[in-house]
Short mmCIF file of C-alpha atoms in Angstrom, two decimals:
data_model
loop_
_atom_site.label_atom_id
_atom_site.label_comp_id
_atom_site.label_asym_id
_atom_site.label_seq_id
_atom_site.Cartn_x
_atom_site.Cartn_y
_atom_site.Cartn_z
CA MET A 1 24.39 123.82 189.36
CA ASN A 2 21.02 121.71 188.93
CA ARG A 3 21.10 119.64 191.22
CA LYS A 4 17.23 117.95 190.15
CA LEU A 5 19.31 117.45 187.05
CA LEU A 6 22.47 116.39 187.93
CA SER A 7 20.10 113.50 190.23
CA LYS A 8 18.22 113.02 186.08
CA ALA A 9 21.31 112.69 184.37
CA VAL A 10 22.41 110.09 186.42
CA SER A 11 19.43 108.11 187.47
CA ASP A 12 19.09 107.36 183.32
CA ILE A 13 22.67 105.51 183.80
CA ASP A 14 22.87 102.67 181.47
CA ASP A 15 20.69 99.66 182.48
CA ARG A 16 23.97 97.33 183.42
CA PHE A 17 25.47 99.26 184.90
CA ILE A 18 22.70 98.54 187.45
CA VAL A 19 22.77 95.34 187.27
CA GLU A 20 26.78 94.70 187.58
CA ALA A 21 25.99 96.73 190.59
CA TYR A 22 22.66 95.29 192.20
CA ASN A 23 24.92 91.72 191.37
CA HIS A 24 27.63 93.28 194.19
CA ARG A 25 25.68 94.85 196.17
CA SER A 26 23.20 91.56 196.96
CA GLU A 27 26.58 88.99 197.04
CA GLY A 28 28.86 91.92 199.11
CA THR A 29 31.65 89.99 197.36
CA TYR A 30 33.20 92.60 195.82
CA ASP A 31 36.95 92.97 196.30
CA VAL A 32 39.15 95.53 196.81
CA PRO A 33 42.39 94.43 196.81
CA GLU A 34 44.11 95.69 199.26
CA ARG A 35 47.05 97.76 199.29
CA ILE A 36 50.36 96.30 198.83
CA ALA A 37 52.97 96.11 200.71
CA HIS A 38 54.40 93.00 199.77
CA MET A 39 55.79 90.95 196.33
CA LYS A 40 52.17 89.07 196.47
CA PRO A 41 53.27 85.26 196.78
CA LYS A 42 52.92 83.41 192.93
CA ARG A 43 52.26 80.53 191.98
CA VAL A 44 53.89 79.48 188.69
CA ILE A 45 52.63 77.47 186.13
CA THR A 46 54.65 78.18 182.92
CA PHE A 47 52.57 78.23 179.16
CA PHE A 48 53.37 74.77 179.03
CA LEU A 49 52.37 72.95 181.03
CA ALA A 50 49.24 75.28 181.39
CA ALA A 51 48.99 74.08 177.62
CA VAL A 52 49.00 70.17 178.27
CA LEU A 53 46.50 70.50 181.56
CA VAL A 54 44.29 72.37 179.76
CA LEU A 55 44.86 69.84 176.50
CA ALA A 56 44.09 67.14 179.29
CA LEU A 57 40.64 68.50 180.38
CA GLY A 58 39.91 69.25 177.67
CA ILE A 59 38.98 73.35 178.12
CA THR A 60 40.72 75.01 175.04
CA ALA A 61 43.72 77.54 175.82
CA TYR A 62 41.58 80.22 174.48
CA ALA A 63 38.24 80.40 176.39
CA GLU A 64 39.82 80.07 179.49
CA GLY A 65 42.69 83.25 178.27
CA TRP A 66 45.64 80.55 180.01
CA ILE A 67 47.58 81.04 177.71
CA SER A 68 47.20 84.88 177.63
CA PRO A 69 44.92 85.84 180.86
CA ILE A 70 46.16 89.63 179.86
CA PHE A 71 44.01 90.37 176.28
CA HIS A 72 41.33 87.98 177.47
CA ARG A 73 40.53 89.74 180.11
CA MET A 74 40.69 93.10 178.26
CA GLN A 75 37.78 91.62 176.41
CA SER A 76 35.67 91.41 179.27
CA ILE A 77 36.98 95.42 181.35
CA PHE A 78 34.47 97.37 178.66
CA VAL A 79 31.31 96.91 178.66
CA ILE A 80 28.82 97.56 175.66
CA PRO A 81 25.60 98.21 176.32
CA ASP A 82 22.60 96.86 174.37
CA GLY A 83 21.59 99.44 171.58
CA THR A 84 22.51 102.90 171.65
CA GLU A 85 20.50 105.00 174.52
CA GLY A 86 22.56 106.63 176.72
CA VAL A 87 25.68 105.40 173.74
CA SER A 88 26.95 107.49 170.06
CA PRO A 89 26.61 104.64 166.96
CA GLN A 90 30.10 105.91 166.87
CA TYR A 91 31.43 105.21 170.30
CA ALA A 92 29.92 101.88 170.86
CA SER A 93 31.64 100.85 167.67
CA ASP A 94 34.44 102.25 167.73
CA LEU A 95 33.96 99.89 171.32
CA GLU A 96 33.95 97.28 169.35
CA ASN A 97 36.70 97.34 166.65
CA ARG A 98 38.13 98.04 170.02
CA LEU A 99 37.77 94.23 171.82
CA ASP A 100 37.76 92.58 168.10
CA LEU A 101 41.27 94.00 168.29
CA TYR A 102 42.25 92.91 171.82
CA SER A 103 40.66 88.46 170.55
CA GLN A 104 42.48 88.65 167.31
CA ALA A 105 45.96 89.55 170.00
CA GLU A 106 45.32 86.60 171.91
CA GLN A 107 44.58 84.21 169.09
CA TYR A 108 48.14 85.39 168.44
CA MET A 109 49.83 83.65 171.59
CA ASN A 110 47.09 81.22 171.64
CA GLU A 111 48.41 80.55 167.68
CA ASN A 112 51.76 81.12 167.99
CA LYS A 113 53.27 81.56 171.31
CA PRO A 114 55.96 83.67 171.91
CA GLU A 115 57.83 82.35 175.00
CA PRO A 116 57.30 84.90 177.87
CA GLU A 117 60.87 87.11 178.37
CA THR A 118 62.18 87.71 182.59
CA VAL A 119 64.01 90.62 183.35
CA THR A 120 65.62 90.70 187.86
CA LEU A 121 66.93 94.17 187.69
CA PRO A 122 68.69 94.13 190.98
CA GLU A 123 69.34 98.49 191.26
CA PHE A 124 65.05 98.08 192.14
CA ASP A 125 65.33 96.56 194.98
CA ASN A 126 65.24 93.09 193.04
CA SER A 127 61.87 93.59 191.25
CA SER A 128 61.27 91.87 187.95
CA LEU A 129 59.13 92.65 184.76
CA THR A 130 57.70 90.02 182.57
CA LEU A 131 56.74 90.81 178.72
CA SER A 132 54.35 87.47 178.83
CA GLU A 133 52.26 88.89 175.89
CA ARG A 134 53.09 90.63 173.07
CA PHE A 135 51.36 91.96 169.80
CA TYR A 136 52.00 93.89 167.48
CA ASN A 137 50.19 93.97 163.84
CA GLY A 138 51.90 97.22 161.92
CA GLU A 139 49.36 100.11 163.54
CA VAL A 140 48.97 99.20 167.23
CA LEU A 141 50.58 97.65 170.42
CA MET A 142 49.91 95.31 172.86
CA LEU A 143 52.14 94.81 175.73
CA GLY A 144 51.33 92.02 178.01
CA ILE A 145 53.28 92.92 181.93
CA ASP A 146 53.61 91.12 185.37
CA LEU A 147 55.83 94.28 187.33
CA ASN A 148 56.45 91.97 190.73
CA ALA A 149 57.89 95.28 191.44
CA ALA A 150 58.83 96.26 195.10
CA GLU A 151 57.81 98.19 197.11
CA PRO A 152 59.62 99.01 200.67
CA GLU A 153 57.66 99.49 203.53
CA MET A 154 56.84 104.13 204.00
CA ILE A 155 59.22 105.31 205.74
CA ALA A 156 57.74 107.77 208.74
CA GLY A 157 59.88 110.47 210.39
CA TYR A 158 62.21 111.03 208.07
CA GLU A 159 64.47 114.77 208.75
CA PRO A 160 65.16 116.08 204.76
CA ASP A 161 67.85 118.32 205.59
CA GLU A 162 67.42 122.29 204.52
CA LYS A 163 67.35 121.78 200.32
CA LEU A 164 64.80 119.08 200.23
CA LEU A 165 62.81 120.99 202.68
CA GLU A 166 62.09 124.02 200.53
CA LYS A 167 61.20 122.09 197.60
CA ILE A 168 59.23 119.75 199.37
CA LYS A 169 57.44 123.15 200.54
CA TYR A 170 56.54 124.52 197.07
CA VAL A 171 53.52 122.36 196.48
CA ALA A 172 51.34 121.78 198.69
CA PHE A 173 49.16 118.20 198.41
CA PHE A 174 45.91 119.07 195.90
CA HIS A 175 47.57 123.27 195.24
CA ASP A 176 49.94 124.81 193.59
CA VAL A 177 51.74 127.65 196.02
CA ASN A 178 49.17 129.67 196.16
CA GLY A 179 46.59 127.27 196.76
CA ASP A 180 44.02 127.41 200.21
CA ASP A 181 42.86 123.61 201.14
CA ASP A 182 41.61 125.08 203.93
CA LEU A 183 38.66 123.80 204.12
CA ASP A 184 36.92 126.96 205.93
CA THR A 185 38.71 128.67 203.03
CA LEU A 186 36.84 125.92 200.59
CA LEU A 187 33.16 126.21 202.35
CA GLU A 188 33.30 130.53 201.18
CA ASN A 189 35.07 128.94 198.02
CA GLY A 190 31.37 126.79 197.58
CA MET A 191 31.99 123.49 198.85
CA THR A 192 28.58 122.28 200.74
CA ARG A 193 28.50 122.13 204.17
CA GLU A 194 27.52 118.54 204.08
CA ILE A 195 31.38 118.24 202.86
CA TYR A 196 32.08 120.58 205.05
CA ASP A 197 31.28 118.54 207.54
CA ASP A 198 31.78 115.01 205.35
CA TYR A 199 35.06 115.94 205.91
CA LEU A 200 35.00 116.56 209.04
CA GLU A 201 33.39 114.29 209.87
CA LYS A 202 35.87 110.40 208.64
CA ARG A 203 38.72 112.37 210.46
CA THR A 204 40.79 110.21 212.14
CA ASP A 205 40.97 111.01 215.59
CA TYR A 206 44.29 111.90 216.09
CA ALA A 207 43.06 114.94 213.11
CA LYS A 208 40.59 115.61 215.62
CA GLU A 209 42.00 116.31 218.50
CA PHE A 210 44.72 118.26 217.07
CA ASP A 211 41.35 119.73 214.32
CA PHE A 212 43.11 118.88 211.02
CA ARG A 213 40.89 121.69 208.43
CA HIS A 214 43.82 121.04 205.47
CA GLN A 215 42.32 118.95 202.83
CA SER A 216 45.43 117.50 202.35
CA ALA A 217 46.86 117.48 205.57
CA ILE A 218 43.61 114.76 206.73
CA PHE A 219 44.42 112.75 203.69
CA LEU A 220 47.40 112.51 204.20
CA ASP A 221 46.97 111.70 208.29
CA TRP A 222 44.43 109.02 206.50
CA MET A 223 47.23 107.46 204.17
CA LEU A 224 49.81 107.23 207.21
CA LYS A 225 46.64 105.09 208.73
CA ASN A 226 46.39 102.82 205.50
CA GLU A 227 49.99 102.21 204.41
CA LEU A 228 51.86 102.26 207.75
CA SER A 229 51.44 99.37 210.88
CA ALA A 230 49.60 99.95 213.26
CA GLU A 231 52.69 100.72 215.22
CA LYS A 232 54.59 102.64 212.88
CA TYR A 233 51.66 105.15 213.25
CA GLU A 234 51.18 106.05 217.14
CA GLU A 235 55.27 106.53 216.63
CA ALA A 236 54.27 109.43 213.47
CA TRP A 237 52.19 110.88 215.83
CA ALA A 238 54.24 110.14 218.60
CA LEU A 239 57.30 112.03 216.08
CA LEU A 240 54.65 114.77 215.21
CA ARG A 241 52.53 115.63 218.84
CA LYS A 242 56.90 116.01 219.86
CA THR A 243 58.31 117.72 216.94
CA GLY A 244 55.54 119.60 215.16
CA HIS A 245 55.68 117.93 211.74
CA ILE A 246 55.77 114.44 210.34
CA CYS A 247 57.67 113.49 206.45
CA ALA A 248 57.42 110.04 205.01
CA VAL A 249 59.28 108.47 202.62
CA LYS A 250 58.07 106.04 200.25
CA SER A 251 59.71 104.36 197.17
CA VAL A 252 57.96 103.10 193.88
CA ILE A 253 58.43 101.01 190.72
CA TYR A 254 56.51 101.89 187.47
CA ILE A 255 56.89 101.40 184.39
CA GLY A 256 57.32 104.51 182.58
CA ASP A 257 54.88 106.29 180.02
CA HIS A 258 56.43 106.50 176.85
CA ILE A 259 58.00 103.76 174.74
CA THR A 260 60.56 104.35 172.87
CA MET A 261 62.33 102.61 169.25
CA ASP A 262 65.50 101.24 169.35
CA ASP A 263 66.64 105.04 168.01
CA GLY A 264 64.49 107.05 170.83
CA THR A 265 61.97 107.90 168.49
CA ASP A 266 58.34 107.59 170.98
CA ILE A 267 55.42 105.55 169.14
CA GLY A 268 53.18 107.95 170.84
CA PRO A 269 50.12 108.09 173.78
CA THR A 270 50.56 104.54 176.13
CA GLY A 271 47.67 102.99 177.31
CA GLN A 272 48.13 101.59 181.31
CA GLN A 273 46.00 99.59 182.58
CA ASN A 274 45.78 97.06 186.09
CA MET A 275 44.49 94.01 185.56
CA ASP A 276 45.06 92.93 189.31
CA SER A 277 44.48 95.85 191.11
CA SER A 278 41.68 99.16 189.81
CA ASP A 279 43.26 100.70 192.99
CA PRO A 280 45.37 104.05 191.45
CA ALA A 281 48.48 103.86 192.87
CA ALA A 282 48.92 100.19 192.96
CA HIS A 283 52.74 99.78 190.67
CA SER A 284 52.25 96.18 190.59
CA GLY A 285 50.73 92.65 188.97
CA ASN A 286 49.72 92.24 185.20
CA ILE A 287 49.71 95.15 183.53
CA PHE A 288 48.37 95.86 180.51
CA ILE A 289 50.24 98.41 177.95
CA GLU A 290 48.30 99.48 174.29
CA ALA A 291 50.36 102.58 172.03
CA ASN A 292 47.10 102.27 168.62
CA GLU A 293 48.53 106.13 167.71
CA LEU A 294 51.81 104.81 166.32
CA PRO A 295 54.29 107.81 164.60
CA ASP A 296 54.88 106.22 160.47
CA ALA A 297 58.18 105.38 161.87
CA ALA A 298 56.62 102.38 163.55
CA LYS A 299 54.03 101.56 161.39
CA ASN A 300 53.64 97.98 159.34
CA LEU A 301 57.66 96.96 160.12
CA GLY A 302 58.73 92.93 160.09
CA GLU A 303 59.04 93.42 163.64
CA LEU A 304 58.60 96.38 166.23
CA ASN A 305 62.20 96.77 168.92
CA ILE A 306 61.34 99.00 171.96
CA ARG A 307 62.72 99.97 175.12
CA LEU A 308 60.44 100.44 177.85
CA SER A 309 61.05 102.48 180.82
CA LEU A 310 61.37 101.44 184.82
CA LYS A 311 61.38 103.39 186.88
CA LYS A 312 62.35 104.03 190.89
CA MET A 313 61.08 107.15 191.81
CA ARG A 314 60.61 108.58 195.55
CA ILE A 315 57.93 110.59 197.18
CA TYR A 316 57.86 112.94 200.13
CA TYR A 317 54.92 114.09 201.54
CA TYR A 318 55.85 116.75 204.91
CA MET A 319 52.92 117.58 207.30
CA GLU A 320 53.65 120.83 209.83
CA LEU A 321 50.53 120.56 213.01
CA GLY A 322 47.77 123.02 211.89
CA GLY A 323 49.28 123.63 208.35
CA PRO A 324 48.27 122.04 205.17
CA ALA A 325 50.06 118.88 203.91
CA ARG A 326 52.86 119.07 200.84
CA PHE A 327 54.53 116.20 198.32
CA TYR A 328 57.86 116.42 196.28
CA SER A 329 58.28 113.67 193.92
CA GLU A 330 61.95 112.54 192.85
CA LEU A 331 62.70 109.87 189.72
CA ILE A 332 66.40 108.68 192.14
CA GLY A 333 66.33 105.05 188.81
CA GLU A 334 65.33 104.49 185.96
CA GLU A 335 66.27 101.09 183.49
CA VAL A 336 65.04 100.71 179.59
CA LEU A 337 64.85 97.76 178.74
CA PRO A 338 64.90 96.49 175.21
CA PHE A 339 62.49 94.28 173.97
CA THR A 340 61.21 92.98 169.69
CA VAL A 341 57.48 92.26 168.97
CA GLN A 342 57.05 90.86 165.48
CA ASN A 343 54.43 91.26 163.46
CA SER A 344 51.70 90.04 163.80
CA ILE A 345 50.03 90.00 159.78
CA LYS A 346 53.92 89.84 158.10
CA MET B 1 7.54 86.92 187.19
CA ILE B 2 6.78 88.79 184.29
CA SER B 3 4.28 86.34 183.27
CA LEU B 4 2.65 86.78 186.31
CA PHE B 5 1.41 90.81 185.49
CA PHE B 6 1.11 88.95 182.04
CA GLU B 7 -1.34 87.21 183.92
CA ARG B 8 -2.48 89.59 186.73
CA SER B 9 -2.44 86.94 189.14
CA GLU B 10 -1.80 88.57 193.23
CA GLN B 11 1.52 87.12 193.54
CA ALA B 12 3.42 89.22 191.49
CA ILE B 13 3.42 91.55 193.69
CA ALA B 14 4.30 89.52 196.41
CA GLU B 15 6.87 87.64 194.32
CA LEU B 16 8.63 90.91 193.16
CA ASP B 17 7.85 91.84 196.78
CA ARG B 18 10.39 87.99 198.46
CA LYS B 19 13.00 88.77 195.24
CA TYR B 20 14.13 92.74 194.90
CA GLY B 21 12.17 94.11 197.79
CA ALA B 22 15.64 94.02 200.33
CA ALA B 23 17.01 95.73 197.32
CA VAL B 24 14.78 97.67 196.74
CA ARG B 25 14.44 99.18 200.07
CA ARG B 26 17.12 99.63 201.25
CA THR B 27 18.06 101.50 197.10
CA VAL B 28 14.99 103.96 198.31
CA SER B 29 16.09 104.30 202.69
CA ASN B 30 19.46 105.50 200.76
CA ILE B 31 18.35 108.30 199.56
CA LEU B 32 15.17 109.03 202.38
CA PRO B 33 15.25 109.49 205.71
CA ASP B 34 12.11 108.69 206.91
CA ARG B 35 10.94 105.77 207.57
CA ALA B 36 7.61 106.06 206.69
CA ASP B 37 7.91 108.22 202.97
CA VAL B 38 10.35 104.79 203.03
CA GLU B 39 6.95 102.03 202.48
CA GLU B 40 5.30 104.51 200.54
CA CYS B 41 7.69 104.70 197.99
CA VAL B 42 8.45 101.93 197.20
CA ASN B 43 4.28 101.01 197.27
CA ASP B 44 4.01 103.44 194.73
CA ALA B 45 7.05 101.68 192.18
CA TYR B 46 5.14 98.23 192.47
CA LEU B 47 2.14 100.11 191.62
CA ALA B 48 4.02 100.73 188.89
CA VAL B 49 5.34 97.69 188.20
CA TRP B 50 1.65 96.71 187.79
CA ASN B 51 0.73 99.41 186.18
CA THR B 52 3.22 98.99 183.54
CA VAL B 53 3.82 95.31 182.64
CA PRO B 54 2.49 94.79 180.48
CA PRO B 55 2.89 96.76 177.68
CA ASN B 56 6.58 96.86 179.48
CA SER B 57 8.68 93.16 178.95
CA PRO B 58 11.56 94.50 181.77
CA ASP B 59 14.23 92.61 181.88
CA PRO B 60 16.60 92.92 183.60
CA MET B 61 13.60 93.43 186.54
CA ILE B 62 15.63 94.57 189.18
CA SER B 63 17.13 97.69 187.28
CA TYR B 64 13.82 98.74 185.89
CA VAL B 65 12.08 98.29 189.82
CA CYS B 66 14.52 99.56 191.37
CA ARG B 67 14.68 102.71 188.73
CA ILE B 68 11.17 103.00 188.74
CA ALA B 69 11.57 103.04 192.48
CA ARG B 70 14.62 105.60 192.68
CA ASN B 71 13.09 107.84 190.34
CA ILE B 72 9.92 108.41 193.09
CA ALA B 73 12.34 108.38 195.99
CA VAL B 74 14.37 110.90 194.39
CA ASN B 75 11.36 113.68 193.14
CA ARG B 76 9.81 112.87 196.57
CA TYR B 77 14.08 113.96 197.97
CA HIS B 78 13.44 117.37 195.80
CA SER B 79 9.34 117.83 196.38
CA ASN B 80 9.52 117.55 199.82
CA SER B 81 11.91 118.82 202.72
CA ALA B 82 13.90 115.34 202.38
CA GLU B 83 16.58 117.64 200.63
CA LYS B 84 17.24 121.19 203.30
CA ARG B 85 17.86 118.11 205.58
CA GLY B 86 20.75 116.92 204.12
CA GLY B 87 22.03 112.74 204.48
CA ASN B 88 23.86 110.81 202.51
CA TYR B 89 22.09 111.65 199.33
CA SER B 90 22.58 114.74 200.00
CA VAL B 91 26.06 113.82 200.51
CA ALA B 92 26.64 112.26 197.26
CA LEU B 93 24.49 114.05 195.69
CA ASP B 94 27.25 117.57 196.17
CA GLU B 95 29.91 115.24 195.94
CA LEU B 96 29.68 114.44 191.74
CA LYS B 97 28.37 117.96 191.89
CA GLU B 98 32.23 118.50 192.56
CA CYS B 99 32.99 117.71 189.21
CA ILE B 100 31.05 119.97 187.24
CA PRO B 101 32.48 123.42 188.71
CA SER B 102 30.71 125.82 189.22
CA GLY B 103 29.72 128.23 185.81
CA VAL B 104 28.62 125.42 184.03
CA SER B 105 25.08 124.61 183.96
CA VAL B 106 22.77 122.03 183.60
CA GLU B 107 19.73 123.32 182.76
CA SER B 108 17.98 121.81 180.45
CA ALA B 109 16.52 117.86 179.72
CA TYR B 110 18.35 118.36 176.78
CA ASP B 111 22.27 119.35 179.28
CA ALA B 112 20.60 115.76 181.40
CA LYS B 113 20.59 113.54 178.94
CA GLU B 114 23.79 115.22 177.08
CA LEU B 115 25.60 114.45 181.16
CA THR B 116 23.99 111.10 181.21
CA GLU B 117 25.68 109.77 177.50
CA ALA B 118 28.69 111.49 178.81
CA ILE B 119 28.68 109.57 182.09
CA ASN B 120 27.18 106.02 179.48
CA ARG B 121 30.68 105.85 177.98
CA PHE B 122 33.25 107.52 181.19
CA LEU B 123 31.51 104.38 182.93
CA ALA B 124 31.95 101.38 179.87
CA GLY B 125 35.46 102.96 180.03
CA ILE B 126 36.51 102.07 183.34
CA SER B 127 37.57 98.81 185.64
CA LYS B 128 34.21 97.28 186.07
CA ASP B 129 34.88 97.83 190.50
CA ASP B 130 35.49 101.63 189.49
CA ARG B 131 32.32 101.22 187.78
CA VAL B 132 30.73 99.12 190.73
CA LEU B 133 32.32 101.59 193.53
CA PHE B 134 30.48 104.91 191.09
CA VAL B 135 28.06 103.06 191.08
CA ARG B 136 26.70 102.00 194.41
CA ARG B 137 27.62 105.63 195.66
CA TYR B 138 25.47 108.07 192.67
CA TRP B 139 22.77 105.71 191.35
CA TYR B 140 22.09 103.63 194.33
CA ALA B 141 23.59 106.19 197.00
CA ASP B 142 24.73 103.60 199.23
CA PRO B 143 25.97 105.42 201.96
CA VAL B 144 30.62 105.08 202.30
CA ASN B 145 30.72 102.80 205.60
CA LYS B 146 27.78 100.76 204.04
CA ILE B 147 30.34 100.71 200.38
CA ALA B 148 33.67 99.34 203.22
CA ALA B 149 32.09 97.27 205.67
CA ASP B 150 30.81 94.83 202.43
CA THR B 151 34.32 94.87 200.34
CA GLY B 152 35.98 94.76 203.28
CA SER B 153 37.58 98.11 203.31
CA ASN B 154 38.08 100.76 205.82
CA PRO B 155 35.95 104.12 205.03
CA ASP B 156 38.82 106.52 204.09
CA ARG B 157 40.06 104.16 201.91
CA ILE B 158 36.70 103.82 199.58
CA SER B 159 36.40 108.29 199.91
CA VAL B 160 39.75 108.84 198.86
CA ARG B 161 38.82 105.85 195.00
CA LEU B 162 35.29 108.11 195.02
CA PHE B 163 37.54 111.51 195.31
CA ARG B 164 39.63 109.65 192.33
CA ILE B 165 37.14 108.71 190.03
CA ARG B 166 35.52 111.91 190.30
CA GLU B 167 38.48 112.93 188.94
CA LYS B 168 38.31 111.27 186.42
CA LEU B 169 34.70 111.30 185.29
CA ARG B 170 35.27 115.61 185.14
CA LYS B 171 38.58 114.81 182.91
CA LYS B 172 36.50 113.18 181.31
CA LEU B 173 33.68 115.64 180.72
CA LYS B 174 37.26 118.29 179.88
CA LYS B 175 37.95 116.16 177.39
CA GLU B 176 34.33 115.83 175.87
CA GLY B 177 34.34 119.62 176.50
CA LEU B 178 30.89 119.04 178.62
CA ILE B 179 32.62 121.66 181.18
CA VAL B 180 34.88 124.27 180.50
#
């Protein structure tokens, strides 16, 4: 790789992105959402009350995105650079069409105001899911979902039985069973000295004390430090020193990627966007889901009956002192939730 | 401010420095460790703006002057021994190189342009938070510690997020056939 030309490639990115980042640099108010350890406190405003307030203030609900905040926000999430420099006309056109669709979806919500539907699931630690926004025009399905997923704290110090441990130790954090993420091996195989030094430097004090040299172990230690309270982190390390190993467990609840029709037909690939957090590990919050490659069976219906899948997964993280970190995930619960979405055109 | 340049006013550079000097210096010093080099590059950037406005009428000015300053700094970085001494910009560049595996080369100006277009498409399609993080780290070359301090986060968390963004970029480049 030619460093000069890579540098040039990055240098020439679009002006808009440079200005956007500059504004955040200057203001210093760019807010990286913290990991959600507990359910967020919510200010509850019914759509009806919101509409009354908005009308009383003389501000259109459309402009403020009160009624359809998720579809409204989706219109500002993508940036269409001015001109065609650096972006092909086709791609710019595709982005324009996409934004137009989000606008139609918001307009539909504003005009029809379908009631939100909430489902609470005791088996999922009383997590709740609200279908708050929906749009189906016969070709595309869009959903706006407010997911309040319970996220119990990570537990460190779990002792898996032999069978489970065998499953956990099968795959290393970053590599398959034959991989090796020892930094010295990676250095021999092309990692630059600067990145190598950076990893070693950024280890926590404990990781340095025990000279962690596996990329996965360094990451797991970071994760423990971020996820556990200071006290629990110290306890985890006390256990690790004593026994030479540590296993941490966490549960996550999330909306599954596959949405089906009543008869089990998969409606095709879906894209999910968490509107409240760009942290890929965050599962709660306002979630936008789009399915724009519907199969023929799902197209041009008067209404589309869908089944969302809410899943509960348990993830085990494991490491032994001096070795790589492993992880293993297993599905421990699934709930299928039916909803009906009217065709906006018919 | 543009009008000051068009009027060839002596106040133009002073105003440019007053408004954007801090941002320009920070951008350049992220790339060049030597203070004297930084000041020289900043001055060269201001001269370049003076010489090119008019006929150019850049809007926004911030990206224009930062881009000029960055290019001057990067050229100096590559041409003198700064590259060999490593440093923050070198680390940032190496992180980005991870997205493009060895064996695939960007060796021509055309390839670099294609890559720029791909990166623009990638940036347009990710969330604003991730986009700002990416541009701060790999265009402005802000150190991870600085980004963490500005955002109330911690360096480890920022590093992990950058890793995930680079993974997304790598997958995007692979999907577009730019890498195998």
